[in-house]
GROMACS .gro file of C-alpha atoms in nm:
model
  331
    1MET     CA    1   8.562  10.511 -11.149
    2ARG     CA    2   8.334  10.404 -10.873
    3ALA     CA    3   8.142  10.061 -10.836
    4ARG     CA    4   7.826  10.031 -10.806
    5PRO     CA    5   7.489   9.747 -10.895
    6TRP     CA    6   7.410   9.679 -11.262
    7LEU     CA    7   7.091   9.508 -11.321
    8PRO     CA    8   7.129   9.147 -11.481
    9ALA     CA    9   7.266   9.082 -11.787
   10VAL     CA   10   6.984   9.019 -12.074
   11ALA     CA   11   6.909   8.675 -12.188
   12ALA     CA   12   7.027   8.541 -12.510
   13ALA     CA   13   6.655   8.482 -12.656
   14ALA     CA   14   6.460   8.775 -12.628
   15LEU     CA   15   6.050   8.684 -12.597
   16LEU     CA   16   5.735   8.924 -12.713
   17ALA     CA   17   5.400   8.932 -12.676
   18CYS     CA   18   5.141   8.895 -12.942
   19THR     CA   19   5.070   9.258 -12.946
   20GLY     CA   20   5.168   9.317 -13.326
   21SER     CA   21   5.398   9.618 -13.445
   22ILE     CA   22   5.379   9.875 -13.094
   23ASP     CA   23   5.532  10.229 -13.140
   24THR     CA   24   5.761  10.227 -12.898
   25ALA     CA   25   6.015  10.536 -12.832
   26ASP     CA   26   6.262  10.336 -12.918
   27ARG     CA   27   6.114  10.271 -13.292
   28VAL     CA   28   6.175  10.548 -13.512
   29HIS     CA   29   5.884  10.541 -13.746
   30ASP     CA   30   5.851  10.914 -13.842
   31LEU     CA   31   5.955  11.227 -13.856
   32ARG     CA   32   6.272  11.253 -13.509
   33MET     CA   33   6.544  11.432 -13.375
   34LEU     CA   34   6.720  11.162 -13.197
   35ALA     CA   35   7.059  11.381 -13.033
   36LEU     CA   36   7.215  11.714 -13.051
   37LYS     CA   37   7.618  11.724 -13.025
   38ALA     CA   38   7.835  11.948 -12.943
   39ASP     CA   39   8.183  11.974 -12.995
   40PRO     CA   40   8.326  12.078 -12.738
   41PRO     CA   41   8.039  11.985 -12.441
   42GLU     CA   42   8.221  12.242 -12.191
   43VAL     CA   43   8.438  12.572 -12.244
   44VAL     CA   44   8.628  12.701 -11.917
   45LEU     CA   45   8.782  13.079 -11.906
   46PRO     CA   46   8.954  13.240 -11.695
   47VAL     CA   47   8.687  13.549 -11.617
   48ALA     CA   48   8.472  13.574 -11.374
   49PHE     CA   49   8.063  13.687 -11.448
   50ARG     CA   50   7.894  13.946 -11.215
   51PRO     CA   51   7.498  13.879 -11.202
   52ASP     CA   52   7.478  14.234 -11.441
   53GLY     CA   53   7.640  14.018 -11.750
   54SER     CA   54   7.961  14.189 -11.693
   55ILE     CA   55   8.231  14.026 -11.756
   56VAL     CA   56   8.542  14.031 -11.535
   57SER     CA   57   8.940  13.923 -11.626
   58ILE     CA   58   9.281  14.028 -11.605
   59GLY     CA   59   9.387  14.207 -11.903
   60PRO     CA   60   9.207  14.165 -12.213
   61LYS     CA   61   8.851  13.918 -12.189
   62PRO     CA   62   9.056  13.581 -12.422
   63ALA     CA   63   8.961  13.503 -12.785
   64LEU     CA   64   8.571  13.228 -12.788
   65PRO     CA   65   8.625  12.924 -12.900
   66PRO     CA   66   8.496  12.828 -13.245
   67ILE     CA   67   8.180  12.541 -13.160
   68THR     CA   68   8.032  12.286 -13.355
   69PHE     CA   69   7.674  12.197 -13.288
   70THR     CA   70   7.538  11.948 -13.469
   71GLY     CA   71   7.194  11.724 -13.499
   72LEU     CA   72   7.047  11.375 -13.577
   73ILE     CA   73   6.709  11.361 -13.704
   74ALA     CA   74   6.571  11.067 -13.873
   75ASP     CA   75   6.304  11.061 -14.116
   76PRO     CA   76   6.192  10.733 -14.220
   77ALA     CA   77   5.865  10.777 -14.383
   78GLY     CA   78   5.945  11.087 -14.580
   79ALA     CA   79   6.006  10.883 -14.912
   80GLY     CA   80   6.330  11.122 -14.949
   81ARG     CA   81   6.115  11.480 -14.897
   82ALA     CA   82   6.375  11.730 -14.790
   83VAL     CA   83   6.347  11.931 -14.486
   84ASP     CA   84   6.444  12.270 -14.316
   85TYR     CA   85   6.577  12.383 -14.009
   86GLU     CA   86   6.736  12.679 -13.797
   87LEU     CA   87   7.021  12.631 -13.570
   88ALA     CA   88   7.013  12.927 -13.345
   89ILE     CA   89   7.125  13.064 -12.961
   90CYS     CA   90   6.939  13.210 -12.747
   91SER     CA   91   6.915  13.273 -12.358
   92GLU     CA   92   6.538  13.337 -12.336
   93ARG     CA   93   6.316  13.083 -12.352
   94ASP     CA   94   5.927  13.026 -12.350
   95PRO     CA   95   5.853  12.879 -12.013
   96GLU     CA   96   5.597  12.642 -12.154
   97THR     CA   97   5.756  12.545 -12.445
   98ALA     CA   98   6.103  12.574 -12.362
   99ARG     CA   99   6.168  12.646 -12.708
  100CYS     CA  100   6.391  12.964 -12.795
  101VAL     CA  101   6.146  13.310 -12.748
  102GLU     CA  102   6.207  13.432 -13.076
  103GLY     CA  103   6.271  13.864 -13.134
  104VAL     CA  104   6.504  13.946 -12.870
  105PRO     CA  105   6.845  14.050 -12.907
  106SER     CA  106   6.983  13.741 -12.748
  107TYR     CA  107   6.783  13.524 -12.999
  108ARG     CA  108   7.020  13.461 -13.322
  109VAL     CA  109   7.031  13.291 -13.605
  110LEU     CA  110   7.328  13.029 -13.690
  111ALA     CA  111   7.241  12.828 -13.977
  112THR     CA  112   6.919  12.783 -14.200
  113GLY     CA  113   6.885  12.520 -14.480
  114ALA     CA  114   6.754  12.203 -14.618
  115MET     CA  115   6.899  11.900 -14.628
  116THR     CA  116   6.717  11.535 -14.759
  117PRO     CA  117   6.803  11.254 -14.529
  118THR     CA  118   6.929  10.896 -14.599
  119ALA     CA  119   6.815  10.584 -14.442
  120LEU     CA  120   7.060  10.650 -14.224
  121GLY     CA  121   6.915  10.985 -14.121
  122ALA     CA  122   7.054  11.382 -14.148
  123GLU     CA  123   7.329  11.522 -14.002
  124PRO     CA  124   7.257  11.924 -14.012
  125SER     CA  125   7.546  12.098 -13.834
  126VAL     CA  126   7.734  12.485 -13.750
  127THR     CA  127   8.016  12.591 -13.689
  128PHE     CA  128   8.011  12.916 -13.475
  129THR     CA  129   8.212  13.178 -13.245
  130PRO     CA  130   8.019  13.250 -12.969
  131THR     CA  131   8.010  13.658 -12.846
  132TRP     CA  132   8.066  13.787 -12.508
  133GLU     CA  133   7.709  13.908 -12.594
  134ASP     CA  134   7.578  13.605 -12.626
  135ILE     CA  135   7.770  13.505 -12.296
  136SER     CA  136   7.656  13.803 -12.097
  137ALA     CA  137   7.290  13.746 -12.215
  138ALA     CA  138   7.281  13.380 -12.051
  139VAL     CA  139   7.467  13.534 -11.750
  140VAL     CA  140   7.142  13.752 -11.731
  141ALA     CA  141   6.882  13.516 -11.811
  142ASP     CA  142   7.068  13.258 -11.526
  143PRO     CA  143   6.940  13.193 -11.162
  144TYR     CA  144   7.242  13.178 -11.099
  145HIS     CA  145   7.426  13.422 -11.322
  146GLY     CA  146   7.738  13.100 -11.378
  147PHE     CA  147   7.782  12.944 -11.087
  148GLY     CA  148   7.874  12.622 -11.124
  149GLY     CA  149   7.867  12.706 -11.476
  150LEU     CA  150   7.724  12.868 -11.708
  151PRO     CA  151   7.478  12.737 -11.950
  152VAL     CA  152   7.470  12.867 -12.312
  153VAL     CA  153   7.143  12.758 -12.539
  154LEU     CA  154   7.169  12.629 -12.849
  155GLN     CA  155   6.841  12.531 -13.054
  156LEU     CA  156   6.743  12.280 -13.412
  157GLU     CA  157   6.423  12.345 -13.544
  158VAL     CA  158   6.309  12.081 -13.771
  159GLU     CA  159   5.996  12.075 -14.042
  160ALA     CA  160   5.898  11.906 -14.358
  161GLY     CA  161   5.563  11.868 -14.410
  162GLY     CA  162   5.366  12.011 -14.215
  163GLU     CA  163   5.587  11.796 -13.918
  164GLU     CA  164   5.802  11.999 -13.682
  165VAL     CA  165   6.077  11.882 -13.404
  166VAL     CA  166   6.259  12.148 -13.186
  167GLY     CA  167   6.543  12.034 -12.973
  168VAL     CA  168   6.775  12.248 -12.803
  169LYS     CA  169   7.132  12.146 -12.582
  170ARG     CA  170   7.337  12.304 -12.337
  171VAL     CA  171   7.716  12.388 -12.395
  172VAL     CA  172   7.860  12.527 -12.045
  173PHE     CA  173   8.038  12.808 -11.984
  174THR     CA  174   8.257  12.753 -11.640
  175ALA     CA  175   8.421  13.068 -11.555
  176SER     CA  176   8.702  13.130 -11.249
  177LEU     CA  177   8.998  13.413 -11.168
  178THR     CA  178   9.147  13.203 -10.869
  179GLY     CA  179   9.318  12.886 -10.881
  180PRO     CA  180   9.365  12.673 -11.181
  181LEU     CA  181   9.077  12.649 -11.407
  182PRO     CA  182   8.932  12.267 -11.458
  183PRO     CA  183   8.915  12.025 -11.735
  184PRO     CA  184   8.654  12.086 -12.044
  185ASN     CA  185   8.471  11.824 -12.056
  186ARG     CA  186   8.513  11.603 -12.377
  187ASN     CA  187   8.223  11.435 -12.592
  188PRO     CA  188   8.200  11.068 -12.525
  189ALA     CA  189   8.293  10.835 -12.762
  190VAL     CA  190   8.282  10.448 -12.928
  191ASP     CA  191   8.522  10.211 -12.958
  192GLY     CA  192   8.328   9.998 -13.141
  193VAL     CA  193   8.028   9.782 -13.195
  194THR     CA  194   7.976   9.432 -13.182
  195TYR     CA  195   7.692   9.182 -13.342
  196GLY     CA  196   7.696   8.828 -13.209
  197GLU     CA  197   8.049   8.873 -13.085
  198GLN     CA  198   8.135   9.026 -13.391
  199ALA     CA  199   8.260   9.366 -13.495
  200TRP     CA  200   7.976   9.536 -13.694
  201ALA     CA  201   8.150   9.789 -13.896
  202GLU     CA  202   8.006  10.157 -13.992
  203GLY     CA  203   7.864  10.030 -14.330
  204VAL     CA  204   7.860   9.706 -14.325
  205SER     CA  205   7.483   9.480 -14.271
  206VAL     CA  206   7.425   9.190 -14.053
  207GLU     CA  207   7.194   8.971 -14.081
  208LEU     CA  208   6.888   9.022 -13.753
  209ASN     CA  209   6.704   8.688 -13.682
  210GLY     CA  210   6.406   8.620 -13.549
  211GLU     CA  211   6.122   8.352 -13.530
  212VAL     CA  212   5.721   8.304 -13.436
  213HIS     CA  213   5.652   8.051 -13.217
  214ARG     CA  214   5.253   8.009 -13.186
  215GLY     CA  215   5.048   7.833 -12.877
  216LEU     CA  216   4.736   7.780 -12.783
  217ARG     CA  217   4.768   8.182 -12.599
  218GLY     CA  218   4.873   8.268 -12.885
  219SER     CA  219   5.253   8.373 -13.099
  220THR     CA  220   5.597   8.494 -12.872
  221VAL     CA  221   5.862   8.638 -13.088
  222THR     CA  222   6.237   8.460 -12.975
  223ALA     CA  223   6.559   8.603 -13.130
  224ASP     CA  224   6.902   8.633 -13.075
  225ASN     CA  225   7.003   8.923 -13.160
  226PRO     CA  226   7.290   9.106 -12.892
  227ILE     CA  227   7.435   9.359 -12.941
  228GLU     CA  228   7.747   9.488 -12.742
  229VAL     CA  229   7.873   9.850 -12.720
  230GLN     CA  230   8.194   9.920 -12.614
  231PRO     CA  231   8.306  10.263 -12.507
  232THR     CA  232   8.641  10.444 -12.519
  233ALA     CA  233   8.753  10.410 -12.131
  234SER     CA  234   8.969  10.667 -12.149
  235LEU     CA  235   8.683  10.934 -12.177
  236PHE     CA  236   8.510  10.824 -11.815
  237GLU     CA  237   8.554  11.173 -11.647
  238ASP     CA  238   8.602  11.260 -11.285
  239TYR     CA  239   8.542  11.613 -11.219
  240ASP     CA  240   8.497  11.858 -10.925
  241ARG     CA  241   8.190  12.102 -10.884
  242THR     CA  242   8.172  12.367 -10.575
  243ALA     CA  243   7.808  12.367 -10.400
  244PHE     CA  244   7.648  12.680 -10.222
  245ASP     CA  245   7.838  12.616  -9.891
  246GLY     CA  246   8.184  12.670 -10.119
  247SER     CA  247   8.261  12.324 -10.079
  248THR     CA  248   8.435  12.109 -10.299
  249VAL     CA  249   8.215  11.745 -10.408
  250HIS     CA  250   8.369  11.517 -10.665
  251PHE     CA  251   8.145  11.342 -10.921
  252SER     CA  252   8.245  11.070 -11.151
  253GLU     CA  253   8.063  11.041 -11.472
  254GLU     CA  254   7.835  10.761 -11.562
  255TRP     CA  255   7.691  10.727 -11.913
  256ARG     CA  256   7.397  10.647 -12.114
  257TYR     CA  257   7.314  10.472 -12.366
  258SER     CA  258   6.938  10.521 -12.556
  259PHE     CA  259   6.939  10.228 -12.890
  260PHE     CA  260   6.654  10.356 -13.170
  261ALA     CA  261   6.596  10.136 -13.451
  262THR     CA  262   6.352  10.174 -13.751
  263ALA     CA  263   6.208   9.810 -13.690
  264GLY     CA  264   6.174   9.575 -13.385
  265SER     CA  265   6.304   9.740 -13.080
  266PHE     CA  266   6.543   9.679 -12.787
  267SER     CA  267   6.534   9.481 -12.444
  268PRO     CA  268   6.631   9.714 -12.342
  269SER     CA  269   6.667  10.028 -12.502
  270ASN     CA  270   6.825  10.267 -12.216
  271ALA     CA  271   7.126  10.119 -12.048
  272GLY     CA  272   7.390  10.285 -11.873
  273ALA     CA  273   7.369  10.580 -11.564
  274GLY     CA  274   7.082  10.413 -11.305
  275ASN     CA  275   6.979  10.148 -11.585
  276GLY     CA  276   7.255   9.923 -11.622
  277PRO     CA  277   7.435   9.821 -11.850
  278PRO     CA  278   7.381   9.542 -11.799
  279GLY     CA  279   7.643   9.279 -11.718
  280GLY     CA  280   7.823   9.417 -11.439
  281GLY     CA  281   8.201   9.615 -11.391
  282SER     CA  282   8.266   9.953 -11.370
  283GLY     CA  283   8.078  10.216 -11.590
  284SER     CA  284   8.322  10.219 -11.862
  285ASP     CA  285   8.287   9.795 -11.937
  286PRO     CA  286   8.060   9.689 -12.299
  287VAL     CA  287   7.712   9.746 -12.254
  288THR     CA  288   7.441   9.542 -12.424
  289THR     CA  289   7.078   9.488 -12.564
  290GLN     CA  290   6.903   9.297 -12.804
  291TRP     CA  291   6.702   9.379 -13.096
  292VAL     CA  292   6.358   9.172 -13.117
  293PRO     CA  293   6.172   9.197 -13.436
  294ASP     CA  294   5.737   9.234 -13.482
  295LEU     CA  295   5.505   9.040 -13.544
  296GLY     CA  296   5.323   9.140 -13.924
  297GLU     CA  297   5.620   9.346 -13.967
  298VAL     CA  298   5.769   9.356 -14.346
  299GLY     CA  299   6.095   9.226 -14.286
  300GLY     CA  300   6.432   9.443 -14.484
  301PRO     CA  301   6.667   9.727 -14.443
  302VAL     CA  302   6.705   9.834 -14.089
  303THR     CA  303   6.898  10.168 -13.971
  304VAL     CA  304   7.041  10.112 -13.639
  305TRP     CA  305   7.123  10.421 -13.417
  306ILE     CA  306   7.281  10.427 -13.059
  307VAL     CA  307   7.320  10.761 -12.851
  308VAL     CA  308   7.577  10.769 -12.604
  309ARG     CA  309   7.531  11.033 -12.308
  310ASP     CA  310   7.825  11.132 -12.028
  311GLY     CA  311   7.548  11.321 -11.783
  312ARG     CA  312   7.678  11.677 -11.807
  313GLY     CA  313   7.656  11.811 -12.141
  314GLY     CA  314   7.859  11.551 -12.383
  315GLU     CA  315   7.701  11.297 -12.604
  316THR     CA  316   7.779  11.139 -12.981
  317TRP     CA  317   7.619  10.857 -13.146
  318VAL     CA  318   7.709  10.575 -13.424
  319VAL     CA  319   7.476  10.469 -13.651
  320ARG     CA  320   7.467  10.118 -13.810
  321GLU     CA  321   7.273   9.888 -14.063
  322ALA     CA  322   7.153   9.547 -14.050
  323THR     CA  323   6.850   9.341 -14.227
  324ALA     CA  324   6.547   9.238 -14.034
  325PRO     CA  325   6.380   8.907 -14.105
  326SER     CA  326   5.968   8.893 -14.207
  327LEU     CA  327   5.731   8.752 -13.943
  328PRO     CA  328   5.383   8.670 -13.993
  329ASP     CA  329   5.123   8.840 -13.837
  330GLY     CA  330   4.988   8.642 -13.505
  331PRO     CA  331   4.853   8.516 -13.372
   0.00000   0.00000   0.00000
């Protein structure tokens, strides 16, 4: 993997000014869609695409593999309410909302249902096999007609109590009739998570900390809650893409990590790629962050979600449990 500069390591004690509870992107308090995953994230095919959507193959067209499409949603304030969901595939999207256009031939509902998120969230999912009609419609809609990889759009729509969230996921179909087919992309994975240099396993709750310090200019919070994510190094992949002039451009994956929690905040809330990871080293090195509680926030159970993306469609996540301290309001 190629080397690149990193941000400085996060200090052991993180500080938060006396602003009280702050609504930030990493703080999950309402109905939220945190991630979308397709498995596999890429399909390679020994065919060629024509701009009119027709498929060229040597002999019979190959069988298309099944794909599992899964979303990660959270609803902390829902008080155990059920949420309705719909998973769909499409090729036409509204230019203003970016949502799939319903009621057209290329729009196809894959699954509908209802589920009740727990404190750890919920994961609506469907396993389906795309059709050649799905691929052909995507070829026609794609301005590059599949050159460099054909994005096929999957959509998850979630509704509850008048709230609605919608997310889309692109599965890449790479086609070639000349030369060997490239290896398909694989989703990233995490070997483990540590808290305070100790293994933080799934289903195990850790005790987070924080203290309030009052001064002439108000109150601050100090905390020492180091969290480290250990990626699966063997899944960092190199890959090639063909440029418009026919040349081959080589790339190396640079994973991005996003941290979410039902209380407090993270510093940093995003790491990897252009944001780190702190600590230095190659892209497959562990990534660290700090969790900091908010002034005036009631302590208790906290859910932490860590989402990992490889920058080319691969995605995964892990969920962890903790207990947060209760801090008095300031200043």
